[in-house]
PDB file of C-alpha atoms in Angstrom:
ATOM      1  CA  UNK P   7       0.000   0.000   0.000  1.00 92.00           C
ATOM      2  CA  UNK P   8       1.219   3.506  -0.825  1.00 98.00           C
ATOM      3  CA  UNK P   9       2.188   5.576   2.219  1.00 98.00           C
ATOM      4  CA  UNK P  10       2.533   9.352   2.422  1.00 99.00           C
ATOM      5  CA  UNK P  11       5.292  11.336   4.078  1.00 99.00           C
ATOM      6  CA  UNK P  12       6.426  14.951   4.016  1.00 99.00           C
ATOM      7  CA  UNK P  13       9.835  16.285   2.982  1.00 98.00           C
ATOM      8  CA  UNK P  14      11.270  18.779   5.452  1.00 97.00           C
ATOM      9  CA  UNK P  15      12.844  20.825   2.666  1.00 95.00           C
ATOM     10  CA  UNK P  16       9.272  22.071   2.173  1.00 96.00           C
ATOM     11  CA  UNK P  17       8.965  23.148   5.836  1.00 97.00           C
ATOM     12  CA  UNK P  18      11.672  25.829   6.122  1.00 96.00           C
ATOM     13  CA  UNK P  19       9.877  27.851   8.805  1.00 95.00           C
ATOM     14  CA  UNK P  20       9.303  24.942  11.203  1.00 97.00           C
ATOM     15  CA  UNK P  21      11.654  23.385  13.733  1.00 97.00           C
ATOM     16  CA  UNK P  22      12.048  19.595  13.677  1.00 98.00           C
ATOM     17  CA  UNK P  23       9.777  19.309  16.722  1.00 98.00           C
ATOM     18  CA  UNK P  24       7.101  21.420  15.023  1.00 98.00           C
ATOM     19  CA  UNK P  25       7.416  19.517  11.742  1.00 98.00           C
ATOM     20  CA  UNK P  26       6.889  16.180  13.469  1.00 99.00           C
ATOM     21  CA  UNK P  27       3.879  17.414  15.433  1.00 98.00           C
ATOM     22  CA  UNK P  28       2.146  19.059  12.480  1.00 98.00           C
ATOM     23  CA  UNK P  29       2.885  16.245  10.011  1.00 99.00           C
ATOM     24  CA  UNK P  30       1.450  13.666  12.394  1.00 98.00           C
ATOM     25  CA  UNK P  31      -1.611  15.791  13.144  1.00 98.00           C
ATOM     26  CA  UNK P  32      -2.318  16.268   9.421  1.00 98.00           C
ATOM     27  CA  UNK P  33      -2.209  12.532   8.698  1.00 98.00           C
ATOM     28  CA  UNK P  34       1.213  11.944   7.167  1.00 98.00           C
ATOM     29  CA  UNK P  35       2.994   8.784   8.257  1.00 98.00           C
ATOM     30  CA  UNK P  36       6.628   9.770   7.939  1.00 99.00           C
ATOM     31  CA  UNK P  37       9.198  12.477   7.262  1.00 99.00           C
ATOM     32  CA  UNK P  38      12.002  12.721   4.732  1.00 99.00           C
ATOM     33  CA  UNK P  39      14.675  14.842   6.385  1.00 99.00           C
ATOM     34  CA  UNK P  40      16.772  17.507   4.666  1.00 97.00           C
ATOM     35  CA  UNK P  41      20.405  17.069   5.746  1.00 97.00           C
ATOM     36  CA  UNK P  42      23.071  19.729   5.370  1.00 93.00           C
ATOM     37  CA  UNK P  43      23.179  22.639   2.952  1.00 86.00           C
ATOM     38  CA  UNK P  44      22.791  22.684  -0.821  1.00 77.00           C
ATOM     39  CA  UNK P  45      25.756  24.054  -2.785  1.00 75.00           C
ATOM     40  CA  UNK P  46      23.281  25.094  -5.504  1.00 68.00           C
ATOM     41  CA  UNK P  47      20.923  27.042  -3.218  1.00 59.00           C
ATOM     42  CA  UNK P  48      21.794  30.511  -4.503  1.00 54.00           C
ATOM     43  CA  UNK P  49      19.895  31.131  -7.708  1.00 60.00           C
ATOM     44  CA  UNK P  50      17.759  28.015  -7.311  1.00 67.00           C
ATOM     45  CA  UNK P  51      14.019  28.223  -7.973  1.00 68.00           C
ATOM     46  CA  UNK P  52      13.663  26.759  -4.470  1.00 75.00           C
ATOM     47  CA  UNK P  53      16.090  29.159  -2.756  1.00 78.00           C
ATOM     48  CA  UNK P  54      13.588  30.223  -0.098  1.00 84.00           C
ATOM     49  CA  UNK P  55      13.278  26.564   0.932  1.00 81.00           C
ATOM     50  CA  UNK P  56      16.995  25.819   0.800  1.00 83.00           C
ATOM     51  CA  UNK P  57      18.462  28.883   2.512  1.00 84.00           C
ATOM     52  CA  UNK P  58      17.925  29.201   6.247  1.00 88.00           C
ATOM     53  CA  UNK P  59      15.730  26.105   6.411  1.00 92.00           C
ATOM     54  CA  UNK P  60      15.058  25.503  10.123  1.00 94.00           C
ATOM     55  CA  UNK P  61      14.018  21.895   9.500  1.00 97.00           C
ATOM     56  CA  UNK P  62      17.481  20.775   8.388  1.00 97.00           C
ATOM     57  CA  UNK P  63      19.512  18.131  10.193  1.00 98.00           C
ATOM     58  CA  UNK P  64      23.212  18.758  10.655  1.00 97.00           C
ATOM     59  CA  UNK P  65      25.557  16.169   9.174  1.00 98.00           C
ATOM     60  CA  UNK P  66      25.937  14.705  12.642  1.00 98.00           C
ATOM     61  CA  UNK P  67      24.689  11.368  14.033  1.00 99.00           C
ATOM     62  CA  UNK P  68      23.382  13.215  17.092  1.00 99.00           C
ATOM     63  CA  UNK P  69      20.841  14.995  14.883  1.00 98.00           C
ATOM     64  CA  UNK P  70      19.960  11.675  13.273  1.00 99.00           C
ATOM     65  CA  UNK P  71      19.270  10.115  16.654  1.00 99.00           C
ATOM     66  CA  UNK P  72      17.134  13.084  17.658  1.00 98.00           C
ATOM     67  CA  UNK P  73      15.088  12.909  14.445  1.00 99.00           C
ATOM     68  CA  UNK P  74      14.532   9.194  15.006  1.00 99.00           C
ATOM     69  CA  UNK P  75      13.357   9.790  18.575  1.00 99.00           C
ATOM     70  CA  UNK P  76      11.013  12.620  17.582  1.00 99.00           C
ATOM     71  CA  UNK P  77       9.445  10.530  14.825  1.00 99.00           C
ATOM     72  CA  UNK P  78       9.126   7.427  17.001  1.00 99.00           C
ATOM     73  CA  UNK P  79       7.372   9.382  19.753  1.00 98.00           C
ATOM     74  CA  UNK P  80       4.839  10.664  17.198  1.00 98.00           C
ATOM     75  CA  UNK P  81       4.341   7.306  15.465  1.00 98.00           C
ATOM     76  CA  UNK P  82       6.075   8.473  12.287  1.00 99.00           C
ATOM     77  CA  UNK P  83       8.721   6.753  10.164  1.00 99.00           C
ATOM     78  CA  UNK P  84      12.018   8.247   9.070  1.00 99.00           C
ATOM     79  CA  UNK P  85      11.554   7.436   5.392  1.00 99.00           C
ATOM     80  CA  UNK P  86      14.896   8.727   4.167  1.00 99.00           C
ATOM     81  CA  UNK P  87      17.497  11.471   4.218  1.00 99.00           C
ATOM     82  CA  UNK P  88      17.989  14.178   1.586  1.00 98.00           C
ATOM     83  CA  UNK P  89      21.634  15.294   1.804  1.00 98.00           C
ATOM     84  CA  UNK P  90      23.835  17.052  -0.754  1.00 96.00           C
ATOM     85  CA  UNK P  91      26.730  14.653  -1.325  1.00 98.00           C
ATOM     86  CA  UNK P  92      28.780  15.693  -4.329  1.00 97.00           C
ATOM     87  CA  UNK P  93      29.942  13.145  -6.893  1.00 98.00           C
ATOM     88  CA  UNK P  94      33.228  11.634  -5.786  1.00 97.00           C
ATOM     89  CA  UNK P  95      33.104  12.929  -2.202  1.00 98.00           C
ATOM     90  CA  UNK P  96      33.363   9.631  -0.359  1.00 98.00           C
ATOM     91  CA  UNK P  97      34.223  11.311   2.946  1.00 98.00           C
ATOM     92  CA  UNK P  98      30.943  13.249   2.842  1.00 98.00           C
ATOM     93  CA  UNK P  99      29.123  10.059   1.888  1.00 99.00           C
ATOM     94  CA  UNK P 100      30.502   8.276   4.952  1.00 98.00           C
ATOM     95  CA  UNK P 101      29.385  11.138   7.189  1.00 98.00           C
ATOM     96  CA  UNK P 102      25.860  11.018   5.777  1.00 99.00           C
ATOM     97  CA  UNK P 103      25.754   7.235   6.141  1.00 99.00           C
ATOM     98  CA  UNK P 104      26.610   7.696   9.816  1.00 99.00           C
ATOM     99  CA  UNK P 105      23.586  10.002  10.137  1.00 99.00           C
ATOM    100  CA  UNK P 106      21.378   7.530   8.257  1.00 99.00           C
ATOM    101  CA  UNK P 107      22.312   4.684  10.579  1.00 99.00           C
ATOM    102  CA  UNK P 108      21.711   6.883  13.629  1.00 99.00           C
ATOM    103  CA  UNK P 109      18.313   7.953  12.283  1.00 99.00           C
ATOM    104  CA  UNK P 110      17.272   4.467  11.195  1.00 99.00           C
ATOM    105  CA  UNK P 111      16.813   5.837   7.679  1.00 99.00           C
ATOM    106  CA  UNK P 112      16.498   3.147   4.990  1.00 99.00           C
ATOM    107  CA  UNK P 113      17.876   5.343   2.198  1.00 99.00           C
ATOM    108  CA  UNK P 114      19.768   8.494   1.272  1.00 99.00           C
ATOM    109  CA  UNK P 115      19.017  10.696  -1.710  1.00 98.00           C
ATOM    110  CA  UNK P 116      21.748  11.463  -4.243  1.00 98.00           C
ATOM    111  CA  UNK P 117      21.628  13.929  -7.129  1.00 97.00           C
ATOM    112  CA  UNK P 118      23.853  13.384 -10.125  1.00 98.00           C
ATOM    113  CA  UNK P 119      26.466  15.841 -11.385  1.00 98.00           C
ATOM    114  CA  UNK P 120      25.371  19.019 -13.138  1.00 96.00           C
ATOM    115  CA  UNK P 121      26.625  19.938 -16.608  1.00 97.00           C
ATOM    116  CA  UNK P 122      28.024  23.471 -16.685  1.00 95.00           C
ATOM    117  CA  UNK P 123      29.211  25.718 -19.524  1.00 96.00           C
ATOM    118  CA  UNK P 124      32.848  24.978 -20.189  1.00 96.00           C
ATOM    119  CA  UNK P 125      32.775  21.951 -17.886  1.00 97.00           C
ATOM    120  CA  UNK P 126      33.051  18.232 -18.601  1.00 98.00           C
ATOM    121  CA  UNK P 127      30.747  16.804 -21.259  1.00 98.00           C
ATOM    122  CA  UNK P 128      27.992  14.285 -20.536  1.00 98.00           C
ATOM    123  CA  UNK P 129      30.064  11.162 -21.165  1.00 98.00           C
ATOM    124  CA  UNK P 130      32.745  12.253 -18.714  1.00 99.00           C
ATOM    125  CA  UNK P 131      30.172  13.227 -16.083  1.00 99.00           C
ATOM    126  CA  UNK P 132      28.421   9.897 -16.525  1.00 99.00           C
ATOM    127  CA  UNK P 133      31.695   8.022 -16.072  1.00 99.00           C
ATOM    128  CA  UNK P 134      32.373   9.986 -12.878  1.00 99.00           C
ATOM    129  CA  UNK P 135      28.864   9.295 -11.572  1.00 99.00           C
ATOM    130  CA  UNK P 136      29.119   5.583 -12.376  1.00 99.00           C
ATOM    131  CA  UNK P 137      32.470   5.249 -10.625  1.00 99.00           C
ATOM    132  CA  UNK P 138      31.079   7.022  -7.569  1.00 99.00           C
ATOM    133  CA  UNK P 139      28.000   4.790  -7.502  1.00 99.00           C
ATOM    134  CA  UNK P 140      30.223   1.702  -7.684  1.00 98.00           C
ATOM    135  CA  UNK P 141      31.824   2.700  -4.398  1.00 98.00           C
ATOM    136  CA  UNK P 142      28.721   4.264  -2.828  1.00 98.00           C
ATOM    137  CA  UNK P 143      26.662   1.132  -3.437  1.00 98.00           C
ATOM    138  CA  UNK P 144      29.145  -1.044  -1.561  1.00 98.00           C
ATOM    139  CA  UNK P 145      29.613   1.349   1.337  1.00 98.00           C
ATOM    140  CA  UNK P 146      25.894   1.957   1.790  1.00 98.00           C
ATOM    141  CA  UNK P 147      25.022  -1.735   1.498  1.00 98.00           C
ATOM    142  CA  UNK P 148      27.433  -2.559   4.316  1.00 98.00           C
ATOM    143  CA  UNK P 149      25.398  -0.189   6.514  1.00 98.00           C
ATOM    144  CA  UNK P 150      22.025  -1.520   5.395  1.00 98.00           C
ATOM    145  CA  UNK P 151      21.202   1.737   3.587  1.00 99.00           C
ATOM    146  CA  UNK P 152      20.083   2.271  -0.033  1.00 99.00           C
ATOM    147  CA  UNK P 153      21.325   4.944  -2.423  1.00 99.00           C
ATOM    148  CA  UNK P 154      18.467   6.519  -4.374  1.00 99.00           C
ATOM    149  CA  UNK P 155      19.170   8.676  -7.416  1.00 99.00           C
ATOM    150  CA  UNK P 156      16.740  11.578  -7.685  1.00 99.00           C
ATOM    151  CA  UNK P 157      15.344  12.538 -11.075  1.00 99.00           C
ATOM    152  CA  UNK P 158      16.290  16.206 -11.044  1.00 98.00           C
ATOM    153  CA  UNK P 159      16.476  19.004 -13.576  1.00 97.00           C
ATOM    154  CA  UNK P 160      19.906  20.376 -14.513  1.00 96.00           C
ATOM    155  CA  UNK P 161      21.620  17.096 -13.598  1.00 98.00           C
ATOM    156  CA  UNK P 162      22.605  14.249 -15.907  1.00 99.00           C
ATOM    157  CA  UNK P 163      19.668  12.237 -14.507  1.00 99.00           C
ATOM    158  CA  UNK P 164      16.558  14.312 -15.316  1.00 99.00           C
ATOM    159  CA  UNK P 165      14.567  11.346 -16.657  1.00 99.00           C
ATOM    160  CA  UNK P 166      13.837   7.729 -15.831  1.00 99.00           C
ATOM    161  CA  UNK P 167      15.638   6.414 -18.890  1.00 99.00           C
ATOM    162  CA  UNK P 168      18.797   8.430 -18.209  1.00 99.00           C
ATOM    163  CA  UNK P 169      18.830   7.370 -14.553  1.00 99.00           C
ATOM    164  CA  UNK P 170      18.354   3.745 -15.542  1.00 99.00           C
ATOM    165  CA  UNK P 171      21.609   3.905 -17.516  1.00 98.00           C
ATOM    166  CA  UNK P 172      23.377   4.295 -14.177  1.00 98.00           C
ATOM    167  CA  UNK P 173      21.310   2.008 -11.943  1.00 99.00           C
ATOM    168  CA  UNK P 174      19.748  -0.631 -14.188  1.00 98.00           C
ATOM    169  CA  UNK P 175      22.599  -3.132 -13.763  1.00 98.00           C
ATOM    170  CA  UNK P 176      22.824  -2.636 -10.000  1.00 98.00           C
ATOM    171  CA  UNK P 177      21.125  -4.597  -7.226  1.00 98.00           C
ATOM    172  CA  UNK P 178      17.775  -2.854  -6.613  1.00 98.00           C
ATOM    173  CA  UNK P 179      18.079  -3.784  -2.947  1.00 98.00           C
ATOM    174  CA  UNK P 180      20.979  -1.330  -2.733  1.00 98.00           C
ATOM    175  CA  UNK P 181      20.475   1.304  -5.454  1.00 99.00           C
ATOM    176  CA  UNK P 182      17.326   2.792  -6.929  1.00 99.00           C
ATOM    177  CA  UNK P 183      15.568   5.924  -8.122  1.00 99.00           C
ATOM    178  CA  UNK P 184      13.407   8.700  -6.693  1.00 99.00           C
ATOM    179  CA  UNK P 185      10.706   9.497  -9.238  1.00 99.00           C
ATOM    180  CA  UNK P 186      10.065  13.238  -8.805  1.00 99.00           C
ATOM    181  CA  UNK P 187       6.918  13.960 -10.759  1.00 99.00           C
ATOM    182  CA  UNK P 188       7.147  17.738 -10.264  1.00 98.00           C
ATOM    183  CA  UNK P 189      10.733  17.951 -11.469  1.00 98.00           C
ATOM    184  CA  UNK P 190       9.649  16.148 -14.627  1.00 99.00           C
ATOM    185  CA  UNK P 191       7.494  19.139 -15.557  1.00 98.00           C
ATOM    186  CA  UNK P 192      10.686  21.195 -15.655  1.00 98.00           C
ATOM    187  CA  UNK P 193      12.857  18.658 -17.473  1.00 98.00           C
ATOM    188  CA  UNK P 194      12.937  14.971 -18.314  1.00 98.00           C
ATOM    189  CA  UNK P 195       9.258  14.085 -18.744  1.00 98.00           C
ATOM    190  CA  UNK P 196       8.524  10.704 -20.293  1.00 98.00           C
ATOM    191  CA  UNK P 197       5.197   8.906 -20.403  1.00 99.00           C
ATOM    192  CA  UNK P 198       4.634   8.035 -16.743  1.00 99.00           C
ATOM    193  CA  UNK P 199       3.420   4.497 -17.365  1.00 99.00           C
ATOM    194  CA  UNK P 200       6.394   3.666 -19.560  1.00 99.00           C
ATOM    195  CA  UNK P 201       8.814   5.308 -17.121  1.00 99.00           C
ATOM    196  CA  UNK P 202       7.449   3.446 -14.098  1.00 99.00           C
ATOM    197  CA  UNK P 203       7.500   0.134 -15.961  1.00 98.00           C
ATOM    198  CA  UNK P 204      11.023   0.888 -17.178  1.00 98.00           C
ATOM    199  CA  UNK P 205      12.309   1.494 -13.643  1.00 99.00           C
ATOM    200  CA  UNK P 206      10.589  -1.609 -12.297  1.00 98.00           C
ATOM    201  CA  UNK P 207      12.241  -2.775  -9.047  1.00 98.00           C
ATOM    202  CA  UNK P 208      14.588   0.222  -9.083  1.00 99.00           C
ATOM    203  CA  UNK P 209      11.683   2.571  -8.271  1.00 99.00           C
ATOM    204  CA  UNK P 210      12.261   3.112  -4.558  1.00 98.00           C
ATOM    205  CA  UNK P 211      10.609   6.433  -3.727  1.00 99.00           C
ATOM    206  CA  UNK P 212       8.358   9.149  -5.170  1.00 99.00           C
ATOM    207  CA  UNK P 213       8.413  12.917  -4.702  1.00 99.00           C
ATOM    208  CA  UNK P 214       5.051  14.583  -5.251  1.00 99.00           C
ATOM    209  CA  UNK P 215       4.718  18.251  -6.089  1.00 99.00           C
ATOM    210  CA  UNK P 216       3.265  20.314  -8.909  1.00 99.00           C
ATOM    211  CA  UNK P 217       4.423  22.928 -11.379  1.00 98.00           C
ATOM    212  CA  UNK P 218       2.650  25.161 -13.873  1.00 98.00           C
ATOM    213  CA  UNK P 219       4.039  26.606 -17.088  1.00 96.00           C
ATOM    214  CA  UNK P 220       3.401  30.272 -17.782  1.00 94.00           C
ATOM    215  CA  UNK P 221       4.852  33.351 -19.457  1.00 92.00           C
ATOM    216  CA  UNK P 222       7.967  35.021 -18.102  1.00 88.00           C
ATOM    217  CA  UNK P 223       7.802  38.771 -17.635  1.00 83.00           C
ATOM    218  CA  UNK P 224      10.247  40.844 -19.616  1.00 78.00           C
ATOM    219  CA  UNK P 225      10.681  42.761 -22.820  1.00 70.00           C
ATOM    220  CA  UNK P 226      11.849  41.150 -26.010  1.00 79.00           C
ATOM    221  CA  UNK P 227      10.799  39.996 -29.451  1.00 85.00           C
ATOM    222  CA  UNK P 228       9.619  36.623 -28.113  1.00 87.00           C
ATOM    223  CA  UNK P 229       7.526  35.609 -25.115  1.00 88.00           C
ATOM    224  CA  UNK P 230       9.033  32.760 -23.122  1.00 91.00           C
ATOM    225  CA  UNK P 231       7.014  30.325 -21.029  1.00 93.00           C
ATOM    226  CA  UNK P 232       8.716  28.564 -18.136  1.00 94.00           C
ATOM    227  CA  UNK P 233       7.635  26.303 -15.268  1.00 96.00           C
ATOM    228  CA  UNK P 234       7.153  27.532 -11.703  1.00 96.00           C
ATOM    229  CA  UNK P 235       6.257  25.565  -8.577  1.00 97.00           C
ATOM    230  CA  UNK P 236       2.506  25.581  -8.003  1.00 98.00           C
ATOM    231  CA  UNK P 237      -0.003  24.218  -5.474  1.00 98.00           C
ATOM    232  CA  UNK P 238      -0.555  20.475  -5.511  1.00 99.00           C
ATOM    233  CA  UNK P 239      -4.065  20.827  -6.954  1.00 98.00           C
ATOM    234  CA  UNK P 240      -3.241  23.466  -9.578  1.00 98.00           C
ATOM    235  CA  UNK P 241      -0.588  22.605 -12.131  1.00 98.00           C
ATOM    236  CA  UNK P 242       0.595  20.443 -14.990  1.00 98.00           C
ATOM    237  CA  UNK P 243       0.725  17.210 -12.972  1.00 99.00           C
ATOM    238  CA  UNK P 244      -2.514  15.213 -12.973  1.00 99.00           C
ATOM    239  CA  UNK P 245      -2.110  14.287  -9.319  1.00 99.00           C
ATOM    240  CA  UNK P 246      -5.132  11.942  -8.996  1.00 99.00           C
ATOM    241  CA  UNK P 247      -4.268  10.233 -12.270  1.00 99.00           C
ATOM    242  CA  UNK P 248      -0.613   9.824 -11.351  1.00 99.00           C
ATOM    243  CA  UNK P 249      -1.356   8.373  -7.906  1.00 99.00           C
ATOM    244  CA  UNK P 250      -3.891   5.979  -9.405  1.00 99.00           C
ATOM    245  CA  UNK P 251      -1.249   4.905 -11.931  1.00 99.00           C
ATOM    246  CA  UNK P 252       1.239   4.279  -9.123  1.00 99.00           C
ATOM    247  CA  UNK P 253      -1.263   2.018  -7.402  1.00 98.00           C
ATOM    248  CA  UNK P 254      -2.186   0.289 -10.668  1.00 98.00           C
ATOM    249  CA  UNK P 255       1.449  -0.516 -11.428  1.00 97.00           C
ATOM    250  CA  UNK P 256       1.883  -2.074  -7.984  1.00 97.00           C
ATOM    251  CA  UNK P 257       3.940   0.611  -6.266  1.00 98.00           C
ATOM    252  CA  UNK P 258       3.778   0.081  -2.497  1.00 97.00           C
ATOM    253  CA  UNK P 259       6.395   2.514  -1.201  1.00 98.00           C
ATOM    254  CA  UNK P 260       6.534   6.045   0.118  1.00 99.00           C
ATOM    255  CA  UNK P 261       5.280   9.176  -1.616  1.00 99.00           C
ATOM    256  CA  UNK P 262       6.892  12.263  -0.068  1.00 99.00           C
ATOM    257  CA  UNK P 263       5.123  15.576  -0.509  1.00 99.00           C
ATOM    258  CA  UNK P 264       7.826  18.071  -1.507  1.00 98.00           C
ATOM    259  CA  UNK P 265       5.669  21.113  -2.205  1.00 97.00           C
ATOM    260  CA  UNK P 266       7.760  24.170  -3.117  1.00 96.00           C
ATOM    261  CA  UNK P 267       4.866  26.480  -3.987  1.00 96.00           C
ATOM    262  CA  UNK P 268       4.579  29.835  -2.226  1.00 95.00           C
ATOM    263  CA  UNK P 269       0.869  30.666  -2.478  1.00 97.00           C
ATOM    264  CA  UNK P 270       0.519  29.601   1.170  1.00 97.00           C
ATOM    265  CA  UNK P 271       2.949  29.524   4.059  1.00 96.00           C
ATOM    266  CA  UNK P 272       4.628  26.115   4.518  1.00 97.00           C
ATOM    267  CA  UNK P 273       2.433  24.959   7.408  1.00 98.00           C
ATOM    268  CA  UNK P 274      -0.758  25.949   5.594  1.00 98.00           C
ATOM    269  CA  UNK P 275       0.563  24.116   2.522  1.00 98.00           C
ATOM    270  CA  UNK P 276       1.173  20.953   4.553  1.00 99.00           C
ATOM    271  CA  UNK P 277      -2.410  21.049   5.817  1.00 98.00           C
ATOM    272  CA  UNK P 278      -3.840  21.950   2.402  1.00 98.00           C
ATOM    273  CA  UNK P 279      -2.064  19.007   0.793  1.00 98.00           C
ATOM    274  CA  UNK P 280      -3.556  16.629   3.354  1.00 98.00           C
ATOM    275  CA  UNK P 281      -6.981  17.996   2.422  1.00 98.00           C
ATOM    276  CA  UNK P 282      -6.218  17.490  -1.274  1.00 98.00           C
ATOM    277  CA  UNK P 283      -5.185  13.872  -0.715  1.00 98.00           C
ATOM    278  CA  UNK P 284      -8.396  13.255   1.214  1.00 98.00           C
ATOM    279  CA  UNK P 285     -10.557  15.010  -1.386  1.00 98.00           C
ATOM    280  CA  UNK P 286      -9.183  12.997  -4.314  1.00 98.00           C
ATOM    281  CA  UNK P 287      -9.304   9.694  -2.441  1.00 98.00           C
ATOM    282  CA  UNK P 288      -5.566   9.194  -2.866  1.00 98.00           C
ATOM    283  CA  UNK P 289      -4.663   5.487  -2.799  1.00 98.00           C
ATOM    284  CA  UNK P 290      -3.312   4.582   0.629  1.00 97.00           C
ATOM    285  CA  UNK P 291      -4.200   7.880   2.311  1.00 98.00           C
ATOM    286  CA  UNK P 292      -5.660   6.994   5.711  1.00 87.00           C
ATOM    287  CA  UNK P 293      -7.170   8.992   8.548  1.00 68.00           C
ATOM    288  CA  UNK P 294      -4.704   9.129  11.427  1.00 64.00           C
ATOM    289  CA  UNK P 295      -6.763   6.791  13.611  1.00 61.00           C
ATOM    290  CA  UNK P 296      -6.535   4.022  10.987  1.00 65.00           C
ATOM    291  CA  UNK P 297      -2.725   3.931  10.800  1.00 59.00           C
ATOM    292  CA  UNK P 298      -1.063   0.550  11.167  1.00 58.00           C
ATOM    293  CA  UNK P 299       2.283   0.500  12.987  1.00 52.00           C
ATOM    294  CA  UNK P 300       5.075   2.121  11.026  1.00 45.00           C
ATOM    295  CA  UNK P 301       7.509  -0.704  11.800  1.00 43.00           C
ATOM    296  CA  UNK P 302      10.985  -0.981  10.325  1.00 46.00           C
ATOM    297  CA  UNK P 303      11.162   0.217   6.702  1.00 50.00           C
ATOM    298  CA  UNK P 304      14.691  -0.951   5.931  1.00 41.00           C
ATOM    299  CA  UNK P 305      13.513  -3.873   3.845  1.00 39.00           C
TER     300      UNK P 305
END
């Protein structure tokens, strides 16, 4: 059965204690914790969520233990960690794995390298990413933690098919993919059914948010249209249709709400999204009183 969690990147104004309390009260069953600071925060379309985010864990096992205790007391699962480990930085990877073990997190998110003007071409970046995953897979597996590659715009893994080039030959018990349906509006969209079937057992996690495409203000001979983050129930993603497709294709993992829209404050957005999931009859969305035990999600 699909289960719903909330990503703390989307709760920049809340403390960890507040995030746990409000997520549990709204009906979510877990949290995906932001860990450390993004090197790409400045200039990002999500800068207000990345900079000064109060719901960020330090790269320190003590913070991992505290997050685990907070979630356990509220009946929530720690569904994963979202750090910012750079390709090739094995020392940083080891530090994050220490936090994951302390938090009881089954997986850590990893974003692939980003092509830059004048920088290495795709083939070189892919070779670097593959070599890093070779080592990361072994180190994480020894700790009982999975590496999950996030489909993310401006990286070499914006789509399911490009991510599968790096993970398809690896043990899906140790390496998989985060399918970020909102990011796919920005870059990397493929037919969802084909993409989900293509990923198969390597689909480990889903990020749910929405984006809408509209005109960009500014003078010029042409009028550009670009995506912007939008409320869950108002954008290019057919949220009910996508969640139904997940259920139809047999997905039984976590869906983390990672709403980066700014029409509401983050706490109001968290509550609004719970109302949306209830209103659309989202597969697996349960009233709080019907929750089964969260158990151990390392399997």
